[in-house]
Amino acid sequence: MPKSRIRKKADYTPPPAKPTTAIKLSNRAWVAPVMLAMFLIGLAWIVVFYVTDGSLPIDALGNWNIVVGFGFIAAGFGVSTQWK
């Protein structure tokens, strides 16, 4: 019976290294303080409205003071999308 030929496998050669590029991260240190400030201002606005029976933040707005408070909170959520 004839012997089969032995195939020599090629040695492993790693793929060429890709040049690394630096990732530039922008400085977003302002996002967390602004976000928390918006949340707290909105919460304080609503709490003051309820505690003073609607007479303190802006009396002329009436129940729209609740919308203003939730607007601050919504703006805080909007700012939070910039956080990395």
PDB file of N, CA and C in Angstrom:
ATOM      1  N   MET A   1       0.835  -1.160   0.000  1.00  0.00           N
ATOM      2  CA  MET A   1       0.000   0.000   0.000  1.00  0.00           C
ATOM      3  C   MET A   1       0.896   1.244   0.000  1.00  0.00           C
ATOM      4  N   PRO A   2       0.627   2.188  -0.910  1.00  0.00           N
ATOM      5  CA  PRO A   2       1.463   3.390  -0.958  1.00  0.00           C
ATOM      6  C   PRO A   2       1.148   4.327   0.203  1.00  0.00           C
ATOM      7  N   LYS A   3       2.184   5.025   0.626  1.00  0.00           N
ATOM      8  CA  LYS A   3       1.991   5.990   1.711  1.00  0.00           C
ATOM      9  C   LYS A   3       1.428   7.281   1.136  1.00  0.00           C
ATOM     10  N   SER A   4       0.564   7.901   1.929  1.00  0.00           N
ATOM     11  CA  SER A   4       0.031   9.193   1.477  1.00  0.00           C
ATOM     12  C   SER A   4       1.076  10.271   1.694  1.00  0.00           C
ATOM     13  N   ARG A   5       0.988  11.289   0.885  1.00  0.00           N
ATOM     14  CA  ARG A   5       1.939  12.375   1.051  1.00  0.00           C
ATOM     15  C   ARG A   5       1.564  13.210   2.277  1.00  0.00           C
ATOM     16  N   ILE A   6       2.568  13.631   2.978  1.00  0.00           N
ATOM     17  CA  ILE A   6       2.336  14.471   4.148  1.00  0.00           C
ATOM     18  C   ILE A   6       2.336  15.918   3.685  1.00  0.00           C
ATOM     19  N   ARG A   7       1.225  16.572   3.959  1.00  0.00           N
ATOM     20  CA  ARG A   7       1.139  17.982   3.567  1.00  0.00           C
ATOM     21  C   ARG A   7       1.683  18.848   4.678  1.00  0.00           C
ATOM     22  N   LYS A   8       2.533  19.724   4.320  1.00  0.00           N
ATOM     23  CA  LYS A   8       3.071  20.644   5.312  1.00  0.00           C
ATOM     24  C   LYS A   8       2.164  21.864   5.382  1.00  0.00           C
ATOM     25  N   LYS A   9       1.672  22.142   6.575  1.00  0.00           N
ATOM     26  CA  LYS A   9       0.816  23.311   6.757  1.00  0.00           C
ATOM     27  C   LYS A   9       1.679  24.550   6.891  1.00  0.00           C
ATOM     28  N   ALA A  10       1.148  25.649   6.395  1.00  0.00           N
ATOM     29  CA  ALA A  10       1.872  26.916   6.501  1.00  0.00           C
ATOM     30  C   ALA A  10       1.861  27.380   7.957  1.00  0.00           C
ATOM     31  N   ASP A  11       2.940  27.992   8.373  1.00  0.00           N
ATOM     32  CA  ASP A  11       3.000  28.531   9.726  1.00  0.00           C
ATOM     33  C   ASP A  11       2.000  29.674   9.866  1.00  0.00           C
ATOM     34  N   TYR A  12       1.515  29.833  11.092  1.00  0.00           N
ATOM     35  CA  TYR A  12       0.546  30.908  11.353  1.00  0.00           C
ATOM     36  C   TYR A  12       1.225  32.267  11.257  1.00  0.00           C
ATOM     37  N   THR A  13       0.630  33.141  10.503  1.00  0.00           N
ATOM     38  CA  THR A  13       1.117  34.529  10.436  1.00  0.00           C
ATOM     39  C   THR A  13      -0.018  35.434  10.886  1.00  0.00           C
ATOM     40  N   PRO A  14       0.204  36.182  11.926  1.00  0.00           N
ATOM     41  CA  PRO A  14      -0.857  37.050  12.427  1.00  0.00           C
ATOM     42  C   PRO A  14      -1.162  38.152  11.410  1.00  0.00           C
ATOM     43  N   PRO A  15      -2.397  38.636  11.428  1.00  0.00           N
ATOM     44  CA  PRO A  15      -2.762  39.704  10.498  1.00  0.00           C
ATOM     45  C   PRO A  15      -1.985  40.977  10.838  1.00  0.00           C
ATOM     46  N   PRO A  16      -1.768  41.829   9.842  1.00  0.00           N
ATOM     47  CA  PRO A  16      -1.015  43.058  10.120  1.00  0.00           C
ATOM     48  C   PRO A  16      -1.771  43.943  11.115  1.00  0.00           C
ATOM     49  N   ALA A  17      -1.020  44.574  11.987  1.00  0.00           N
ATOM     50  CA  ALA A  17      -1.618  45.418  13.024  1.00  0.00           C
ATOM     51  C   ALA A  17      -2.172  46.692  12.391  1.00  0.00           C
ATOM     52  N   LYS A  18      -3.375  47.044  12.813  1.00  0.00           N
ATOM     53  CA  LYS A  18      -3.991  48.269  12.321  1.00  0.00           C
ATOM     54  C   LYS A  18      -3.468  49.440  13.146  1.00  0.00           C
ATOM     55  N   PRO A  19      -3.283  50.565  12.508  1.00  0.00           N
ATOM     56  CA  PRO A  19      -2.833  51.723  13.287  1.00  0.00           C
ATOM     57  C   PRO A  19      -3.944  52.168  14.248  1.00  0.00           C
ATOM     58  N   THR A  20      -3.569  52.433  15.462  1.00  0.00           N
ATOM     59  CA  THR A  20      -4.555  52.847  16.449  1.00  0.00           C
ATOM     60  C   THR A  20      -4.816  54.343  16.303  1.00  0.00           C
ATOM     61  N   THR A  21      -6.065  54.687  16.480  1.00  0.00           N
ATOM     62  CA  THR A  21      -6.445  56.099  16.429  1.00  0.00           C
ATOM     63  C   THR A  21      -6.972  56.492  17.795  1.00  0.00           C
ATOM     64  N   ALA A  22      -6.614  57.655  18.208  1.00  0.00           N
ATOM     65  CA  ALA A  22      -7.065  58.139  19.516  1.00  0.00           C
ATOM     66  C   ALA A  22      -8.515  58.591  19.408  1.00  0.00           C
ATOM     67  N   ILE A  23      -9.307  58.192  20.385  1.00  0.00           N
ATOM     68  CA  ILE A  23     -10.699  58.594  20.436  1.00  0.00           C
ATOM     69  C   ILE A  23     -10.782  59.866  21.260  1.00  0.00           C
ATOM     70  N   LYS A  24     -11.323  60.891  20.645  1.00  0.00           N
ATOM     71  CA  LYS A  24     -11.421  62.167  21.351  1.00  0.00           C
ATOM     72  C   LYS A  24     -12.777  62.242  22.035  1.00  0.00           C
ATOM     73  N   LEU A  25     -12.738  62.239  23.335  1.00  0.00           N
ATOM     74  CA  LEU A  25     -13.956  62.388  24.112  1.00  0.00           C
ATOM     75  C   LEU A  25     -14.096  63.840  24.520  1.00  0.00           C
ATOM     76  N   SER A  26     -15.269  64.359  24.283  1.00  0.00           N
ATOM     77  CA  SER A  26     -15.467  65.753  24.663  1.00  0.00           C
ATOM     78  C   SER A  26     -15.714  65.845  26.166  1.00  0.00           C
ATOM     79  N   ASN A  27     -15.360  66.958  26.706  1.00  0.00           N
ATOM     80  CA  ASN A  27     -15.515  67.169  28.136  1.00  0.00           C
ATOM     81  C   ASN A  27     -16.967  67.527  28.430  1.00  0.00           C
ATOM     82  N   ARG A  28     -17.657  66.627  29.065  1.00  0.00           N
ATOM     83  CA  ARG A  28     -19.064  66.853  29.375  1.00  0.00           C
ATOM     84  C   ARG A  28     -19.279  66.863  30.882  1.00  0.00           C
ATOM     85  N   ALA A  29     -18.426  67.546  31.572  1.00  0.00           N
ATOM     86  CA  ALA A  29     -18.539  67.613  33.024  1.00  0.00           C
ATOM     87  C   ALA A  29     -19.719  68.463  33.451  1.00  0.00           C
ATOM     88  N   TRP A  30     -20.247  69.257  32.566  1.00  0.00           N
ATOM     89  CA  TRP A  30     -21.357  70.144  32.900  1.00  0.00           C
ATOM     90  C   TRP A  30     -22.691  69.415  32.911  1.00  0.00           C
ATOM     91  N   VAL A  31     -22.775  68.241  32.312  1.00  0.00           N
ATOM     92  CA  VAL A  31     -24.066  67.581  32.122  1.00  0.00           C
ATOM     93  C   VAL A  31     -24.690  67.148  33.445  1.00  0.00           C
ATOM     94  N   ALA A  32     -23.937  66.470  34.288  1.00  0.00           N
ATOM     95  CA  ALA A  32     -24.504  65.957  35.542  1.00  0.00           C
ATOM     96  C   ALA A  32     -24.992  67.082  36.456  1.00  0.00           C
ATOM     97  N   PRO A  33     -24.213  68.160  36.677  1.00  0.00           N
ATOM     98  CA  PRO A  33     -24.729  69.221  37.540  1.00  0.00           C
ATOM     99  C   PRO A  33     -25.974  69.917  36.971  1.00  0.00           C
ATOM    100  N   VAL A  34     -25.982  70.144  35.662  1.00  0.00           N
ATOM    101  CA  VAL A  34     -27.152  70.802  35.056  1.00  0.00           C
ATOM    102  C   VAL A  34     -28.368  69.893  35.138  1.00  0.00           C
ATOM    103  N   MET A  35     -28.170  68.606  34.879  1.00  0.00           N
ATOM    104  CA  MET A  35     -29.277  67.658  34.943  1.00  0.00           C
ATOM    105  C   MET A  35     -29.864  67.605  36.352  1.00  0.00           C
ATOM    106  N   LEU A  36     -29.003  67.469  37.343  1.00  0.00           N
ATOM    107  CA  LEU A  36     -29.498  67.418  38.721  1.00  0.00           C
ATOM    108  C   LEU A  36     -30.145  68.728  39.137  1.00  0.00           C
ATOM    109  N   ALA A  37     -29.594  69.848  38.690  1.00  0.00           N
ATOM    110  CA  ALA A  37     -30.187  71.145  39.013  1.00  0.00           C
ATOM    111  C   ALA A  37     -31.587  71.258  38.426  1.00  0.00           C
ATOM    112  N   MET A  38     -31.761  70.815  37.182  1.00  0.00           N
ATOM    113  CA  MET A  38     -33.094  70.866  36.560  1.00  0.00           C
ATOM    114  C   MET A  38     -34.091  69.987  37.306  1.00  0.00           C
ATOM    115  N   PHE A  39     -33.643  68.785  37.674  1.00  0.00           N
ATOM    116  CA  PHE A  39     -34.524  67.896  38.440  1.00  0.00           C
ATOM    117  C   PHE A  39     -34.942  68.547  39.755  1.00  0.00           C
ATOM    118  N   LEU A  40     -33.970  69.091  40.478  1.00  0.00           N
ATOM    119  CA  LEU A  40     -34.277  69.668  41.792  1.00  0.00           C
ATOM    120  C   LEU A  40     -35.119  70.931  41.684  1.00  0.00           C
ATOM    121  N   ILE A  41     -34.855  71.767  40.675  1.00  0.00           N
ATOM    122  CA  ILE A  41     -35.672  72.973  40.493  1.00  0.00           C
ATOM    123  C   ILE A  41     -37.111  72.587  40.187  1.00  0.00           C
ATOM    124  N   GLY A  42     -37.297  71.608  39.303  1.00  0.00           N
ATOM    125  CA  GLY A  42     -38.652  71.153  38.982  1.00  0.00           C
ATOM    126  C   GLY A  42     -39.366  70.574  40.187  1.00  0.00           C
ATOM    127  N   LEU A  43     -38.652  69.753  40.943  1.00  0.00           N
ATOM    128  CA  LEU A  43     -39.254  69.166  42.144  1.00  0.00           C
ATOM    129  C   LEU A  43     -39.587  70.240  43.170  1.00  0.00           C
ATOM    130  N   ALA A  44     -38.660  71.164  43.385  1.00  0.00           N
ATOM    131  CA  ALA A  44     -38.905  72.243  44.351  1.00  0.00           C
ATOM    132  C   ALA A  44     -40.079  73.116  43.905  1.00  0.00           C
ATOM    133  N   TRP A  45     -40.173  73.391  42.611  1.00  0.00           N
ATOM    134  CA  TRP A  45     -41.269  74.218  42.087  1.00  0.00           C
ATOM    135  C   TRP A  45     -42.622  73.579  42.402  1.00  0.00           C
ATOM    136  N   ILE A  46     -42.731  72.271  42.163  1.00  0.00           N
ATOM    137  CA  ILE A  46     -43.990  71.574  42.419  1.00  0.00           C
ATOM    138  C   ILE A  46     -44.280  71.494  43.909  1.00  0.00           C
ATOM    139  N   VAL A  47     -43.263  71.198  44.716  1.00  0.00           N
ATOM    140  CA  VAL A  47     -43.470  71.092  46.168  1.00  0.00           C
ATOM    141  C   VAL A  47     -43.883  72.431  46.745  1.00  0.00           C
ATOM    142  N   VAL A  48     -43.232  73.514  46.337  1.00  0.00           N
ATOM    143  CA  VAL A  48     -43.589  74.842  46.843  1.00  0.00           C
ATOM    144  C   VAL A  48     -45.010  75.200  46.424  1.00  0.00           C
ATOM    145  N   PHE A  49     -45.389  74.838  45.218  1.00  0.00           N
ATOM    146  CA  PHE A  49     -46.754  75.114  44.761  1.00  0.00           C
ATOM    147  C   PHE A  49     -47.779  74.420  45.644  1.00  0.00           C
ATOM    148  N   TYR A  50     -47.520  73.159  45.975  1.00  0.00           N
ATOM    149  CA  TYR A  50     -48.473  72.430  46.803  1.00  0.00           C
ATOM    150  C   TYR A  50     -48.448  72.878  48.254  1.00  0.00           C
ATOM    151  N   VAL A  51     -47.279  73.167  48.787  1.00  0.00           N
ATOM    152  CA  VAL A  51     -47.182  73.545  50.197  1.00  0.00           C
ATOM    153  C   VAL A  51     -47.838  74.902  50.447  1.00  0.00           C
ATOM    154  N   THR A  52     -47.708  75.820  49.499  1.00  0.00           N
ATOM    155  CA  THR A  52     -48.277  77.164  49.689  1.00  0.00           C
ATOM    156  C   THR A  52     -49.688  77.284  49.136  1.00  0.00           C
ATOM    157  N   ASP A  53     -50.307  76.164  48.814  1.00  0.00           N
ATOM    158  CA  ASP A  53     -51.667  76.147  48.253  1.00  0.00           C
ATOM    159  C   ASP A  53     -51.790  76.997  46.992  1.00  0.00           C
ATOM    160  N   GLY A  54     -50.768  77.005  46.173  1.00  0.00           N
ATOM    161  CA  GLY A  54     -50.821  77.652  44.873  1.00  0.00           C
ATOM    162  C   GLY A  54     -50.571  79.140  44.870  1.00  0.00           C
ATOM    163  N   SER A  55     -50.042  79.681  45.968  1.00  0.00           N
ATOM    164  CA  SER A  55     -49.859  81.128  46.000  1.00  0.00           C
ATOM    165  C   SER A  55     -48.416  81.561  45.769  1.00  0.00           C
ATOM    166  N   LEU A  56     -47.436  80.633  45.864  1.00  0.00           N
ATOM    167  CA  LEU A  56     -46.070  81.140  45.842  1.00  0.00           C
ATOM    168  C   LEU A  56     -45.319  81.158  44.521  1.00  0.00           C
ATOM    169  N   PRO A  57     -45.029  80.087  43.838  1.00  0.00           N
ATOM    170  CA  PRO A  57     -44.060  80.288  42.742  1.00  0.00           C
ATOM    171  C   PRO A  57     -44.460  81.455  41.842  1.00  0.00           C
ATOM    172  N   ILE A  58     -45.536  81.335  41.117  1.00  0.00           N
ATOM    173  CA  ILE A  58     -46.086  82.458  40.349  1.00  0.00           C
ATOM    174  C   ILE A  58     -47.599  82.349  40.469  1.00  0.00           C
ATOM    175  N   ASP A  59     -48.180  83.241  41.205  1.00  0.00           N
ATOM    176  CA  ASP A  59     -49.609  83.169  41.514  1.00  0.00           C
ATOM    177  C   ASP A  59     -50.460  83.267  40.257  1.00  0.00           C
ATOM    178  N   ALA A  60     -50.031  84.049  39.289  1.00  0.00           N
ATOM    179  CA  ALA A  60     -50.832  84.265  38.087  1.00  0.00           C
ATOM    180  C   ALA A  60     -50.937  83.005  37.226  1.00  0.00           C
ATOM    181  N   LEU A  61     -50.024  82.093  37.359  1.00  0.00           N
ATOM    182  CA  LEU A  61     -50.064  80.883  36.542  1.00  0.00           C
ATOM    183  C   LEU A  61     -51.090  79.873  37.034  1.00  0.00           C
ATOM    184  N   GLY A  62     -51.409  79.913  38.289  1.00  0.00           N
ATOM    185  CA  GLY A  62     -52.374  78.961  38.834  1.00  0.00           C
ATOM    186  C   GLY A  62     -51.841  77.544  38.757  1.00  0.00           C
ATOM    187  N   ASN A  63     -52.671  76.649  38.212  1.00  0.00           N
ATOM    188  CA  ASN A  63     -52.264  75.241  38.129  1.00  0.00           C
ATOM    189  C   ASN A  63     -51.220  74.992  37.051  1.00  0.00           C
ATOM    190  N   TRP A  64     -50.924  75.980  36.219  1.00  0.00           N
ATOM    191  CA  TRP A  64     -49.876  75.825  35.222  1.00  0.00           C
ATOM    192  C   TRP A  64     -48.498  75.745  35.876  1.00  0.00           C
ATOM    193  N   ASN A  65     -48.431  76.071  37.170  1.00  0.00           N
ATOM    194  CA  ASN A  65     -47.165  75.912  37.890  1.00  0.00           C
ATOM    195  C   ASN A  65     -46.711  74.450  37.894  1.00  0.00           C
ATOM    196  N   ILE A  66     -47.672  73.531  37.879  1.00  0.00           N
ATOM    197  CA  ILE A  66     -47.317  72.110  37.823  1.00  0.00           C
ATOM    198  C   ILE A  66     -46.649  71.799  36.487  1.00  0.00           C
ATOM    199  N   VAL A  67     -47.178  72.373  35.419  1.00  0.00           N
ATOM    200  CA  VAL A  67     -46.594  72.154  34.094  1.00  0.00           C
ATOM    201  C   VAL A  67     -45.179  72.727  34.037  1.00  0.00           C
ATOM    202  N   VAL A  68     -44.974  73.888  34.664  1.00  0.00           N
ATOM    203  CA  VAL A  68     -43.632  74.488  34.693  1.00  0.00           C
ATOM    204  C   VAL A  68     -42.671  73.563  35.440  1.00  0.00           C
ATOM    205  N   GLY A  69     -43.098  73.024  36.573  1.00  0.00           N
ATOM    206  CA  GLY A  69     -42.251  72.101  37.339  1.00  0.00           C
ATOM    207  C   GLY A  69     -41.905  70.857  36.541  1.00  0.00           C
ATOM    208  N   PHE A  70     -42.906  70.273  35.897  1.00  0.00           N
ATOM    209  CA  PHE A  70     -42.628  69.092  35.071  1.00  0.00           C
ATOM    210  C   PHE A  70     -41.820  69.457  33.833  1.00  0.00           C
ATOM    211  N   GLY A  71     -41.927  70.683  33.373  1.00  0.00           N
ATOM    212  CA  GLY A  71     -41.091  71.143  32.264  1.00  0.00           C
ATOM    213  C   GLY A  71     -39.622  71.152  32.653  1.00  0.00           C
ATOM    214  N   PHE A  72     -39.330  71.629  33.869  1.00  0.00           N
ATOM    215  CA  PHE A  72     -37.940  71.586  34.347  1.00  0.00           C
ATOM    216  C   PHE A  72     -37.445  70.146  34.448  1.00  0.00           C
ATOM    217  N   ILE A  73     -38.295  69.260  34.939  1.00  0.00           N
ATOM    218  CA  ILE A  73     -37.905  67.857  35.056  1.00  0.00           C
ATOM    219  C   ILE A  73     -37.679  67.248  33.674  1.00  0.00           C
ATOM    220  N   ALA A  74     -38.552  67.564  32.712  1.00  0.00           N
ATOM    221  CA  ALA A  74     -38.385  67.057  31.352  1.00  0.00           C
ATOM    222  C   ALA A  74     -37.104  67.609  30.724  1.00  0.00           C
ATOM    223  N   ALA A  75     -36.796  68.867  31.006  1.00  0.00           N
ATOM    224  CA  ALA A  75     -35.541  69.442  30.497  1.00  0.00           C
ATOM    225  C   ALA A  75     -34.342  68.716  31.108  1.00  0.00           C
ATOM    226  N   GLY A  76     -34.443  68.321  32.359  1.00  0.00           N
ATOM    227  CA  GLY A  76     -33.377  67.537  32.991  1.00  0.00           C
ATOM    228  C   GLY A  76     -33.180  66.208  32.288  1.00  0.00           C
ATOM    229  N   PHE A  77     -34.285  65.555  31.894  1.00  0.00           N
ATOM    230  CA  PHE A  77     -34.159  64.311  31.145  1.00  0.00           C
ATOM    231  C   PHE A  77     -33.568  64.567  29.766  1.00  0.00           C
ATOM    232  N   GLY A  78     -33.925  65.693  29.174  1.00  0.00           N
ATOM    233  CA  GLY A  78     -33.328  66.048  27.880  1.00  0.00           C
ATOM    234  C   GLY A  78     -31.826  66.255  27.974  1.00  0.00           C
ATOM    235  N   VAL A  79     -31.383  66.914  29.035  1.00  0.00           N
ATOM    236  CA  VAL A  79     -29.954  67.130  29.235  1.00  0.00           C
ATOM    237  C   VAL A  79     -29.256  65.800  29.527  1.00  0.00           C
ATOM    238  N   SER A  80     -29.961  64.880  30.167  1.00  0.00           N
ATOM    239  CA  SER A  80     -29.324  63.608  30.524  1.00  0.00           C
ATOM    240  C   SER A  80     -28.948  62.781  29.297  1.00  0.00           C
ATOM    241  N   THR A  81     -29.538  63.065  28.147  1.00  0.00           N
ATOM    242  CA  THR A  81     -29.172  62.322  26.943  1.00  0.00           C
ATOM    243  C   THR A  81     -27.777  62.676  26.463  1.00  0.00           C
ATOM    244  N   GLN A  82     -27.211  63.771  26.950  1.00  0.00           N
ATOM    245  CA  GLN A  82     -25.863  64.188  26.564  1.00  0.00           C
ATOM    246  C   GLN A  82     -24.788  63.549  27.433  1.00  0.00           C
ATOM    247  N   TRP A  83     -25.186  62.812  28.468  1.00  0.00           N
ATOM    248  CA  TRP A  83     -24.243  62.242  29.411  1.00  0.00           C
ATOM    249  C   TRP A  83     -23.549  61.030  28.797  1.00  0.00           C
ATOM    250  N   LYS A  84     -22.237  60.956  28.941  1.00  0.00           N
ATOM    251  CA  LYS A  84     -21.499  59.792  28.435  1.00  0.00           C
ATOM    252  C   LYS A  84     -20.739  59.132  29.560  1.00  0.00           C
TER     253      LYS A  84
END
